[in-house]
PDB file of C-alpha atoms in Angstrom:
ATOM      1  CA  UNK A   1      -5.306  -7.920 -12.584  1.00  0.00           C
ATOM      2  CA  UNK A   2      -1.952  -7.003 -14.045  1.00  0.00           C
ATOM      3  CA  UNK A   3      -0.182  -4.265 -12.145  1.00  0.00           C
ATOM      4  CA  UNK A   4       2.229  -2.020 -14.028  1.00  0.00           C
ATOM      5  CA  UNK A   5       4.220   0.833 -12.516  1.00  0.00           C
ATOM      6  CA  UNK A   6       6.030   2.535 -15.438  1.00  0.00           C
ATOM      7  CA  UNK A   7       6.171   5.990 -13.822  1.00  0.00           C
ATOM      8  CA  UNK A   8       7.677   4.458 -10.692  1.00  0.00           C
ATOM      9  CA  UNK A   9      10.437   2.926 -12.839  1.00  0.00           C
ATOM     10  CA  UNK A  10      11.102   6.326 -14.400  1.00  0.00           C
ATOM     11  CA  UNK A  11      11.255   7.972 -10.961  1.00  0.00           C
ATOM     12  CA  UNK A  12      13.685   5.421  -9.473  1.00  0.00           C
ATOM     13  CA  UNK A  13      16.550   7.901  -8.936  1.00  0.00           C
ATOM     14  CA  UNK A  14      14.421  10.977  -8.240  1.00  0.00           C
ATOM     15  CA  UNK A  15      13.712  12.382  -4.772  1.00  0.00           C
ATOM     16  CA  UNK A  16       9.941  12.072  -5.351  1.00  0.00           C
ATOM     17  CA  UNK A  17      10.159   8.292  -5.887  1.00  0.00           C
ATOM     18  CA  UNK A  18       7.980   7.414  -2.876  1.00  0.00           C
ATOM     19  CA  UNK A  19       5.276   9.888  -3.880  1.00  0.00           C
ATOM     20  CA  UNK A  20       5.236   8.569  -7.461  1.00  0.00           C
ATOM     21  CA  UNK A  21       5.024   4.971  -6.213  1.00  0.00           C
ATOM     22  CA  UNK A  22       2.104   5.774  -3.904  1.00  0.00           C
ATOM     23  CA  UNK A  23       0.290   7.703  -6.646  1.00  0.00           C
ATOM     24  CA  UNK A  24       0.620   4.816  -9.115  1.00  0.00           C
ATOM     25  CA  UNK A  25      -0.485   2.239  -6.543  1.00  0.00           C
ATOM     26  CA  UNK A  26      -3.546   4.370  -5.784  1.00  0.00           C
ATOM     27  CA  UNK A  27      -4.311   4.935  -9.466  1.00  0.00           C
ATOM     28  CA  UNK A  28      -4.180   1.179 -10.103  1.00  0.00           C
ATOM     29  CA  UNK A  29      -6.385   0.536  -7.044  1.00  0.00           C
ATOM     30  CA  UNK A  30      -3.695  -1.893  -5.853  1.00  0.00           C
ATOM     31  CA  UNK A  31      -3.687  -0.972  -2.159  1.00  0.00           C
ATOM     32  CA  UNK A  32      -7.054  -2.189  -0.916  1.00  0.00           C
ATOM     33  CA  UNK A  33      -6.290  -5.908  -0.831  1.00  0.00           C
ATOM     34  CA  UNK A  34      -2.920  -5.812   0.993  1.00  0.00           C
ATOM     35  CA  UNK A  35      -4.164  -3.178   3.444  1.00  0.00           C
ATOM     36  CA  UNK A  36      -7.290  -5.214   4.156  1.00  0.00           C
ATOM     37  CA  UNK A  37      -5.223  -8.386   4.649  1.00  0.00           C
ATOM     38  CA  UNK A  38      -2.718  -6.658   6.925  1.00  0.00           C
ATOM     39  CA  UNK A  39      -5.195  -5.103   9.339  1.00  0.00           C
ATOM     40  CA  UNK A  40      -4.781  -5.881  13.024  1.00  0.00           C
ATOM     41  CA  UNK A  41      -7.357  -3.658  14.724  1.00  0.00           C
ATOM     42  CA  UNK A  42     -10.362  -2.905  12.507  1.00  0.00           C
ATOM     43  CA  UNK A  43     -12.468  -4.800  10.017  1.00  0.00           C
ATOM     44  CA  UNK A  44     -12.458  -2.428   7.022  1.00  0.00           C
ATOM     45  CA  UNK A  45      -9.344  -0.708   5.586  1.00  0.00           C
ATOM     46  CA  UNK A  46      -9.610   2.942   4.592  1.00  0.00           C
ATOM     47  CA  UNK A  47      -7.437   3.700   1.567  1.00  0.00           C
ATOM     48  CA  UNK A  48      -8.022   7.429   1.207  1.00  0.00           C
ATOM     49  CA  UNK A  49      -5.351   8.572   3.704  1.00  0.00           C
ATOM     50  CA  UNK A  50      -2.373   6.244   3.179  1.00  0.00           C
ATOM     51  CA  UNK A  51       1.191   7.335   3.931  1.00  0.00           C
ATOM     52  CA  UNK A  52       4.070   5.425   2.314  1.00  0.00           C
ATOM     53  CA  UNK A  53       7.647   5.344   3.575  1.00  0.00           C
ATOM     54  CA  UNK A  54      10.371   3.668   1.512  1.00  0.00           C
ATOM     55  CA  UNK A  55      12.300   1.542   4.027  1.00  0.00           C
ATOM     56  CA  UNK A  56      14.719  -0.157   1.607  1.00  0.00           C
ATOM     57  CA  UNK A  57      15.164  -0.433  -2.128  1.00  0.00           C
ATOM     58  CA  UNK A  58      17.520  -2.072  -4.546  1.00  0.00           C
ATOM     59  CA  UNK A  59      18.213  -3.276  -8.067  1.00  0.00           C
ATOM     60  CA  UNK A  60      18.729  -6.790  -9.380  1.00  0.00           C
ATOM     61  CA  UNK A  61      19.032  -8.059 -12.961  1.00  0.00           C
ATOM     62  CA  UNK A  62      16.025  -6.625 -14.852  1.00  0.00           C
ATOM     63  CA  UNK A  63      14.209  -5.583 -11.720  1.00  0.00           C
ATOM     64  CA  UNK A  64      13.782  -3.133  -8.935  1.00  0.00           C
ATOM     65  CA  UNK A  65      12.526  -3.961  -5.468  1.00  0.00           C
ATOM     66  CA  UNK A  66      11.147  -1.807  -2.703  1.00  0.00           C
ATOM     67  CA  UNK A  67      10.327  -2.545   0.916  1.00  0.00           C
ATOM     68  CA  UNK A  68       7.738   0.020   1.960  1.00  0.00           C
ATOM     69  CA  UNK A  69       5.904   0.761   5.178  1.00  0.00           C
ATOM     70  CA  UNK A  70       2.331   1.972   4.832  1.00  0.00           C
ATOM     71  CA  UNK A  71       0.414   3.747   7.581  1.00  0.00           C
ATOM     72  CA  UNK A  72      -3.341   3.958   7.214  1.00  0.00           C
ATOM     73  CA  UNK A  73      -6.579   3.714   9.148  1.00  0.00           C
ATOM     74  CA  UNK A  74      -9.264   1.084   9.517  1.00  0.00           C
ATOM     75  CA  UNK A  75     -12.695   1.111  11.085  1.00  0.00           C
ATOM     76  CA  UNK A  76     -14.859  -1.401  12.876  1.00  0.00           C
ATOM     77  CA  UNK A  77     -18.261  -0.110  11.809  1.00  0.00           C
ATOM     78  CA  UNK A  78     -20.579  -2.188  14.005  1.00  0.00           C
ATOM     79  CA  UNK A  79     -24.111  -2.713  12.751  1.00  0.00           C
ATOM     80  CA  UNK A  80     -24.934   0.992  12.161  1.00  0.00           C
ATOM     81  CA  UNK A  81     -28.271   0.534  13.920  1.00  0.00           C
ATOM     82  CA  UNK A  82     -29.885   3.493  15.654  1.00  0.00           C
ATOM     83  CA  UNK A  83     -29.126   2.145  19.133  1.00  0.00           C
ATOM     84  CA  UNK A  84     -25.669   0.767  18.237  1.00  0.00           C
ATOM     85  CA  UNK A  85     -23.228   2.076  20.869  1.00  0.00           C
ATOM     86  CA  UNK A  86     -20.182   1.310  18.698  1.00  0.00           C
ATOM     87  CA  UNK A  87     -18.433   4.565  17.751  1.00  0.00           C
ATOM     88  CA  UNK A  88     -17.164   4.937  14.194  1.00  0.00           C
ATOM     89  CA  UNK A  89     -13.600   5.874  15.132  1.00  0.00           C
ATOM     90  CA  UNK A  90     -10.624   5.377  12.859  1.00  0.00           C
ATOM     91  CA  UNK A  91      -7.994   2.941  14.125  1.00  0.00           C
ATOM     92  CA  UNK A  92      -4.304   3.311  13.161  1.00  0.00           C
ATOM     93  CA  UNK A  93      -2.822   0.455  11.105  1.00  0.00           C
ATOM     94  CA  UNK A  94       0.603  -0.330   9.634  1.00  0.00           C
ATOM     95  CA  UNK A  95       1.816  -2.889   7.104  1.00  0.00           C
ATOM     96  CA  UNK A  96       5.003  -3.540   5.172  1.00  0.00           C
ATOM     97  CA  UNK A  97       5.037  -4.535   1.514  1.00  0.00           C
ATOM     98  CA  UNK A  98       7.722  -5.819  -0.803  1.00  0.00           C
ATOM     99  CA  UNK A  99       7.162  -4.486  -4.295  1.00  0.00           C
ATOM    100  CA  UNK A 100       9.024  -6.058  -7.216  1.00  0.00           C
ATOM    101  CA  UNK A 101       9.041  -4.173 -10.528  1.00  0.00           C
ATOM    102  CA  UNK A 102      10.344  -5.509 -13.841  1.00  0.00           C
ATOM    103  CA  UNK A 103      12.292  -2.701 -15.499  1.00  0.00           C
ATOM    104  CA  UNK A 104      11.596  -3.742 -19.091  1.00  0.00           C
ATOM    105  CA  UNK A 105       7.814  -3.252 -18.928  1.00  0.00           C
ATOM    106  CA  UNK A 106       6.996  -1.995 -15.422  1.00  0.00           C
ATOM    107  CA  UNK A 107       5.105  -5.175 -14.464  1.00  0.00           C
ATOM    108  CA  UNK A 108       4.911  -5.341 -10.683  1.00  0.00           C
ATOM    109  CA  UNK A 109       3.947  -7.650  -7.844  1.00  0.00           C
ATOM    110  CA  UNK A 110       3.054  -6.799  -4.258  1.00  0.00           C
ATOM    111  CA  UNK A 111       3.825  -9.065  -1.327  1.00  0.00           C
ATOM    112  CA  UNK A 112       2.491  -8.404   2.157  1.00  0.00           C
ATOM    113  CA  UNK A 113       5.283  -8.968   4.671  1.00  0.00           C
ATOM    114  CA  UNK A 114       4.536 -10.511   8.039  1.00  0.00           C
ATOM    115  CA  UNK A 115       4.745  -8.137  10.961  1.00  0.00           C
TER     116      UNK A 115
END
């Protein structure tokens, strides 16, 4: 899958940059894999209530880069049997991503950073 973030490039100097980045990542369905890989507590990442905080950002040559922290929830659903005592509670999770965006065409890559 090729990820492109053209609106994020256009919003680089605007105050709503983080919101635009999160919206484009959601629209491209690009969050599920890194959130799933970065989980520490649950077994299934929930992507419907993700908060993104831009921690650092910069420019280099033809590119932009962003280090972002994402807060989200996961669940550990158990077997969902009638007598299963496992509650379906949401567990808080946090990951950091490095996002590189090529300015010329908006092509982007996501890298999960180690905690």
